[in-house]
Tab-separated table of C-alpha atoms in Angstrom:
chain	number	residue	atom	x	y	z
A	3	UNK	CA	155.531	-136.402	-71.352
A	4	UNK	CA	155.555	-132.552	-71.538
A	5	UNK	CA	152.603	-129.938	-70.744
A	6	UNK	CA	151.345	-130.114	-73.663
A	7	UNK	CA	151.133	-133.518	-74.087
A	8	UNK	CA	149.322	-133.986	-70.966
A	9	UNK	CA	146.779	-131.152	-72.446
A	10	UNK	CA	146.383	-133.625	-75.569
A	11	UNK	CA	145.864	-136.624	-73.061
A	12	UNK	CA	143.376	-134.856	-71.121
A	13	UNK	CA	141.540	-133.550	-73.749
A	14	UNK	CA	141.333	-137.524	-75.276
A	15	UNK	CA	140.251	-139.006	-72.302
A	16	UNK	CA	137.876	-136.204	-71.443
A	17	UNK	CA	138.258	-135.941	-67.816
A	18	UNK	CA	138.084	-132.941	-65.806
A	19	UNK	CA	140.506	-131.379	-63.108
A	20	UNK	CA	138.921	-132.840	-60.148
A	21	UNK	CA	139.148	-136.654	-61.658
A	22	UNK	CA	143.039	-135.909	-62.647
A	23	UNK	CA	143.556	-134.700	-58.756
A	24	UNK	CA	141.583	-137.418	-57.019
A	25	UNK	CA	143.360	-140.012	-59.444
A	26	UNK	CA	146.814	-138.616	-59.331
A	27	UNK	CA	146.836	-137.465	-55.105
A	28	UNK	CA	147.836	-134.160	-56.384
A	29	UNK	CA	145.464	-131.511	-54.852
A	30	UNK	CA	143.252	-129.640	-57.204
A	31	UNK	CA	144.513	-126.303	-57.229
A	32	UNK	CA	148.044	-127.351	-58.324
A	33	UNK	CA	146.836	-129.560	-60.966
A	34	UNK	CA	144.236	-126.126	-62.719
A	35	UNK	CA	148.267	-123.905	-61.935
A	36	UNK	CA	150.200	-126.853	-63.973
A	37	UNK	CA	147.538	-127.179	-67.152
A	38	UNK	CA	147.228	-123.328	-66.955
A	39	UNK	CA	150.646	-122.490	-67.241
A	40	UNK	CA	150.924	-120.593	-63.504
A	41	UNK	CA	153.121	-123.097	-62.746
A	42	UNK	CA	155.919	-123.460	-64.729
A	43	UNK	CA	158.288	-125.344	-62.990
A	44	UNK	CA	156.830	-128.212	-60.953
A	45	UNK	CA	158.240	-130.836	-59.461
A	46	UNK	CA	158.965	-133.885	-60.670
A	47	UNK	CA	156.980	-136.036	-58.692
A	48	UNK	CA	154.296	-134.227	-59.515
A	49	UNK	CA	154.833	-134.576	-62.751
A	50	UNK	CA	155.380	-138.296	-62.525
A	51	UNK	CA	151.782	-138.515	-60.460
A	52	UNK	CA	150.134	-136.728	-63.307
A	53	UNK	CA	151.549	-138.613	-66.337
A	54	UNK	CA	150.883	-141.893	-64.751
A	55	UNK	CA	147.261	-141.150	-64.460
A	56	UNK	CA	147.147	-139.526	-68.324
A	57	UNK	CA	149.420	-142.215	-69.485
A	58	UNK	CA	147.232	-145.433	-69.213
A	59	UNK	CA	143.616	-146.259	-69.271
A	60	UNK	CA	142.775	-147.504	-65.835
A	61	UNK	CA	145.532	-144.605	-64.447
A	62	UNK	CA	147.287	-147.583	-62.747
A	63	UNK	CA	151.120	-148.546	-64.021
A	64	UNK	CA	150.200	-151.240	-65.998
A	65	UNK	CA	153.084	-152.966	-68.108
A	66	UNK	CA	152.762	-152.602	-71.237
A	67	UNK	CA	153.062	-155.799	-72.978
A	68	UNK	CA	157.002	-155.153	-74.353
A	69	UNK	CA	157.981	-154.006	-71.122
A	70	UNK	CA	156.525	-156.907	-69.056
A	71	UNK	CA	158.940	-159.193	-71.193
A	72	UNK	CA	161.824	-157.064	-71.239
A	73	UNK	CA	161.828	-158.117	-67.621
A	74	UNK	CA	161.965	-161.702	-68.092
A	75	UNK	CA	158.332	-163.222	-69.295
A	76	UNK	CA	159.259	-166.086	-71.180
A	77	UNK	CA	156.764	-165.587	-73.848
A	78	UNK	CA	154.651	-162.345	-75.522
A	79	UNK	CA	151.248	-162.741	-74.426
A	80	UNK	CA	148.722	-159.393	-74.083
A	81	UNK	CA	147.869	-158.029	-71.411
A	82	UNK	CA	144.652	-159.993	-69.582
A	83	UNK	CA	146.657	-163.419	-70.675
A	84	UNK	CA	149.311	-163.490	-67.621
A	85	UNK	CA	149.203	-166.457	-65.556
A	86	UNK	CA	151.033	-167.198	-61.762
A	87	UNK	CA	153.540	-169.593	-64.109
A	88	UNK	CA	154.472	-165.487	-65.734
A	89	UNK	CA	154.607	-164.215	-62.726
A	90	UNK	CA	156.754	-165.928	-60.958
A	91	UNK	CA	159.375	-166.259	-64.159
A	92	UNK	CA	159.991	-162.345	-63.788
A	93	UNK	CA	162.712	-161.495	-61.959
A	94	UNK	CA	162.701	-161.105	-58.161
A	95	UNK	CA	163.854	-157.506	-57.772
A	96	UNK	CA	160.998	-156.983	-59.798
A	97	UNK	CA	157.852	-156.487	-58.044
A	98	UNK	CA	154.332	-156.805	-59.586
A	99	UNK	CA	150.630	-157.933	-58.818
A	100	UNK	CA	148.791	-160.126	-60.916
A	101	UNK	CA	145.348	-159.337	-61.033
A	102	UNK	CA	142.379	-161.044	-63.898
A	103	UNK	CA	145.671	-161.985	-66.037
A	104	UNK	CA	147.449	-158.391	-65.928
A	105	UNK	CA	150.422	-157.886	-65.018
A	106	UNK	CA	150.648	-154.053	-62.597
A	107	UNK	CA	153.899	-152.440	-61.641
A	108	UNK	CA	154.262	-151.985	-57.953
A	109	UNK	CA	155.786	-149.307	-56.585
A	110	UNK	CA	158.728	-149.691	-53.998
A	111	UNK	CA	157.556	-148.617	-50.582
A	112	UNK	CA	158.833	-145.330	-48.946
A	113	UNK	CA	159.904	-145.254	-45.359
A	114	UNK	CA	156.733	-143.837	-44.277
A	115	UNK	CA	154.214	-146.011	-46.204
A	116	UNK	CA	156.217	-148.742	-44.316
A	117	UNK	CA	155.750	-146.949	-41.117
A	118	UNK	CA	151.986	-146.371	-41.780
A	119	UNK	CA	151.537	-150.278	-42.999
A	120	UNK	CA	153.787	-151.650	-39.602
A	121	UNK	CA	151.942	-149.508	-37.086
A	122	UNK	CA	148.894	-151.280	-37.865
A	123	UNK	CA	150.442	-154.355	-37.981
A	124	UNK	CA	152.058	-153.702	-34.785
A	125	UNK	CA	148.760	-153.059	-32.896
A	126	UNK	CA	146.719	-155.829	-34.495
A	127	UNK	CA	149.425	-158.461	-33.933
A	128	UNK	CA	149.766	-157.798	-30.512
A	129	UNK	CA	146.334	-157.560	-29.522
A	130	UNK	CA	146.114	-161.562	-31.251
A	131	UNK	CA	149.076	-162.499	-29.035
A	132	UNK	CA	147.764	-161.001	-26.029
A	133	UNK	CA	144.475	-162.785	-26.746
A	134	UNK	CA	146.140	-166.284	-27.361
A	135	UNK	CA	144.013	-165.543	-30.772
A	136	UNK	CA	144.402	-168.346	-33.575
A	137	UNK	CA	144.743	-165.878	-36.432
A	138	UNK	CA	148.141	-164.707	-37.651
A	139	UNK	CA	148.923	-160.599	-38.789
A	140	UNK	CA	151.633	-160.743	-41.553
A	141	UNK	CA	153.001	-157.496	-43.456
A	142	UNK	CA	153.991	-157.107	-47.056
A	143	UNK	CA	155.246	-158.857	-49.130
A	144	UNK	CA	153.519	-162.110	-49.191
A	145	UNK	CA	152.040	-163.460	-51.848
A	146	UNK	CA	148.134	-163.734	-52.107
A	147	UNK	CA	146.630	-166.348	-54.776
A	148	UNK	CA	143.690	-164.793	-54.044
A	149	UNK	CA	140.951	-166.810	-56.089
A	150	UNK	CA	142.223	-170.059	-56.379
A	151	UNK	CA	143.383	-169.623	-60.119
A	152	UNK	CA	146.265	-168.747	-62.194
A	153	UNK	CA	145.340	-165.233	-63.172
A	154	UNK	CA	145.810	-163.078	-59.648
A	155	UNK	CA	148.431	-162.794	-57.594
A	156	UNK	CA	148.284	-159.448	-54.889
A	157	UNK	CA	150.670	-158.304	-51.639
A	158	UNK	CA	148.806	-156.992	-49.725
A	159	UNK	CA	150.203	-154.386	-47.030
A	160	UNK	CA	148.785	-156.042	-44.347
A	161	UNK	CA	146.212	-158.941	-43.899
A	162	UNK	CA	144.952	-161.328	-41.473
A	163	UNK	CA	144.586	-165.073	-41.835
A	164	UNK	CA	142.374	-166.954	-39.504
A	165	UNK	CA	142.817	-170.678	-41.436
A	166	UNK	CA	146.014	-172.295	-41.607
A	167	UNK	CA	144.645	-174.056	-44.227
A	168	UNK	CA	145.474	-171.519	-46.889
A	169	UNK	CA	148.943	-171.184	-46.044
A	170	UNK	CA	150.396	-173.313	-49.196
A	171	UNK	CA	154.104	-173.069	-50.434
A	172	UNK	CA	154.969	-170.328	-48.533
A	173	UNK	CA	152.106	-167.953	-49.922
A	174	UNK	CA	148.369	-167.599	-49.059
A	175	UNK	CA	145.669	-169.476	-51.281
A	176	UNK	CA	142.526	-167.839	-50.985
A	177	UNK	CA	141.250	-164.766	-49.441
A	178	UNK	CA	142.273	-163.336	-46.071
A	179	UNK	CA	139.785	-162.167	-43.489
A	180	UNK	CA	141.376	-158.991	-43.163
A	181	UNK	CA	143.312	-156.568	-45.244
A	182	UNK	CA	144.826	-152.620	-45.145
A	183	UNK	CA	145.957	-151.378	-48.011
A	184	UNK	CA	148.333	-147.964	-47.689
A	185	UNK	CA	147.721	-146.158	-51.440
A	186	UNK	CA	149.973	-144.096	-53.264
A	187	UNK	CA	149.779	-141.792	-55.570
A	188	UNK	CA	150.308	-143.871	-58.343
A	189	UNK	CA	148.307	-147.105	-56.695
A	190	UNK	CA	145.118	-144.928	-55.662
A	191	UNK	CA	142.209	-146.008	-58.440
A	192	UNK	CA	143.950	-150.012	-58.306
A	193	UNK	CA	143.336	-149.876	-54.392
A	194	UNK	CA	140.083	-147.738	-54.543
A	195	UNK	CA	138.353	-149.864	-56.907
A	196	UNK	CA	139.977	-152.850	-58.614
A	197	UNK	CA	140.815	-154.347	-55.517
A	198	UNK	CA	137.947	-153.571	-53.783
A	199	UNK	CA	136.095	-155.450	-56.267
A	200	UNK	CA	138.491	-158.001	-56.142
A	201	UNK	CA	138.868	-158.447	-52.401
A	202	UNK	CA	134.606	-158.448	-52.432
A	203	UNK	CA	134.505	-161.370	-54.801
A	204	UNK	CA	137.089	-163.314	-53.266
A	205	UNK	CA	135.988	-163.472	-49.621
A	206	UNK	CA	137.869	-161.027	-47.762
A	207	UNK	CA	135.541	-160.287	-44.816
A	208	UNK	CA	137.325	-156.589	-43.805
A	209	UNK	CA	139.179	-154.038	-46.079
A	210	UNK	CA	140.843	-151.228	-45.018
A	211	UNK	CA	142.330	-148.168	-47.541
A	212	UNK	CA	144.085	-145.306	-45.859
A	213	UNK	CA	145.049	-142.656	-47.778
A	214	UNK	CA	147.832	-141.386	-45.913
A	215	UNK	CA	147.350	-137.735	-48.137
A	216	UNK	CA	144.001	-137.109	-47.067
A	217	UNK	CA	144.899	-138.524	-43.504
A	218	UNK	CA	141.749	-140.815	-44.197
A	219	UNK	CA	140.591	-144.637	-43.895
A	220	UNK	CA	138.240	-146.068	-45.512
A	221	UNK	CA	136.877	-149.111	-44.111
A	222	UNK	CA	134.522	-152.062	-45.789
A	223	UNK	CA	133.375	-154.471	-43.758
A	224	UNK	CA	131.656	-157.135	-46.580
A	225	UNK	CA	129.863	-159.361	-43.845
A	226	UNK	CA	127.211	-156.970	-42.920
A	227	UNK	CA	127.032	-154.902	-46.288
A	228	UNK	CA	129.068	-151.703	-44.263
A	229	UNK	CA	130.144	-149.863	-47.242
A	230	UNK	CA	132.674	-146.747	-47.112
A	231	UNK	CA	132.558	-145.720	-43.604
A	232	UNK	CA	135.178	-142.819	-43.432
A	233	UNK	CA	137.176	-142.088	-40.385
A	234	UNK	CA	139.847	-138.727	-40.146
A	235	UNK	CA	142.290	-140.582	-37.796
A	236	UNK	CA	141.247	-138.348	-34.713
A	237	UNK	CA	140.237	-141.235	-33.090
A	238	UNK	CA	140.482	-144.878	-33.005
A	239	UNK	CA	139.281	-147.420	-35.421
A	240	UNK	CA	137.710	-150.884	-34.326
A	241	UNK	CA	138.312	-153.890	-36.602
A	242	UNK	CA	135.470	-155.641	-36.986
A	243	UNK	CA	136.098	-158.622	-37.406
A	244	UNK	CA	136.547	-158.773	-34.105
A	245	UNK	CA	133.172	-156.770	-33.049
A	246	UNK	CA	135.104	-154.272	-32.466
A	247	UNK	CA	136.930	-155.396	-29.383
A	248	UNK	CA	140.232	-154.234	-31.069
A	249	UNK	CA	140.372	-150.419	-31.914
A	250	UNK	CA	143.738	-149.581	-33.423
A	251	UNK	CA	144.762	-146.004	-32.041
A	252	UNK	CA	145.134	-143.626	-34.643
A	253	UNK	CA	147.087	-140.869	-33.032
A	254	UNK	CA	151.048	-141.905	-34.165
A	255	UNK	CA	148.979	-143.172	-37.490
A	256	UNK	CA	148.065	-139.499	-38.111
A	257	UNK	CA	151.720	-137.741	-37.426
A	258	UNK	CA	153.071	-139.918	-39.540
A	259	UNK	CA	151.098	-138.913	-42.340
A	260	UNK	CA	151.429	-135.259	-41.675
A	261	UNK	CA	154.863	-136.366	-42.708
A	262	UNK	CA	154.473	-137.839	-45.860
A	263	UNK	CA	155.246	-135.515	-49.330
A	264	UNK	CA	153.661	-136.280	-52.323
């Protein structure tokens, strides 16, 4: 998609600068310097952030029906009819989420989102073992049947699982108590809002998104109704479901961002 056509896009969808930046990750001013022409040669990840976001409705990568069986479905079905039996007939290399019957592209991830997602795990798994706790910390990918049907399937980066009862086949039936999600650029309104709803509805007691860009976490804690509390990764973080007797320390959390490129 050239300059121009992402003019054309923006002007169809009508959205502004600041909705392209906060949907893409890339920061404001460079978006205004690309549409403006100041820029003139930027790079390609850029690029890729900003056409993602322009390309389809929700600004998610989300298959287009040909290309979802180009990778194996066994038969055409739009987008909203995918079930788990679809899912699992694409290949394995191929990695997806299946969320209300659509199928999303996921994103393989980098060295630092891995990082980000396995400190956390780190410190919450060892403060479980240390506290003989009953709950079990597990890191992507697992599979997440997360209501109970054949229309959503989600890997998270991390959860937590207090029942053993919803460990079936090898994969988690139901909702977690606890779950971090690490956005990218090309994740960020999936995490930030499908999910979230998602994640609400099903159960999940905890959610965590850190946005390893704006070296923030956002943290949702659905028991008590504590919506959106922001933290800047200056200091720690307690998980609440455990009343905040585990704080994860946020110090190697935040130089690892700081290392992260767009």
């Amino acid at each position: 998609m050239t300059i121009e056509e992402m003019k054309q896009k923006k002007l169809q969808k009508g959205y502004s600068y600041a909705q392209i930046s906060e949907l893409s990750g890339v920061p404001l001013g460079t978006v205004q310097k690309i549409f403006s022409g100041d820029t003139q040669h930027p790079r390609y990840a850029t690029l890729q952030a900003l056409q993602q976001v322009l390309k389809d409705h929700d600004g998610n990568m989300m298959l287009n029906d040909s290309a979802a069986f180009s990778y194996g479905s066994p038969q055409e079905k739009k987008q909203g009819g995918y079930t788990i039996e679809d899912y699992f007939d694409l290949p394995e290399e191929r990695r997806v989420e299946l969320i209300d019957g659509v199928i999303y592209d996921v994103e393989a991830p980098t060295f630092d989102h891995q990082k980000i997602a396995g400190e956390i795990y780190r410190q919450i798994a060892n403060y479980i073992t240390d506290n003989n706790g009953k709950c079990e910390a597990v890191m992507s990918p697992i599979d997440v049947q997360l209501d109970c049907d054949n229309k959503t399937m989600v890997q998270p980066d991390v959860l937590v699982l207090c029942s053993n009862e919803k460990i079936l086949k090898g994969r988690v039936f139901g909702a977690p108590d606890f779950v971090l999600e690490v956005i990218s650029t090309l994740t960020k309104r999936k995490d930030y809002f499908k999910k979230l709803e998602k994640y609400e509805s099903a159960g999940v007691r905890e959610y965590w998104i850190l946005d390893p860009y704006k070296k923030r976490l956002v943290v949702f804690f659905f028991e008590r109704d504590i919506y959106a509390q922001t933290h800047d990764l200056t200091t720690p973080v307690p998980v609440n479901i455990y009343g905040g007797k585990l704080q994860i320390r946020m110090d190697h959390i935040l130089k690892l961002c700081e290392n992260i490129e767009r």
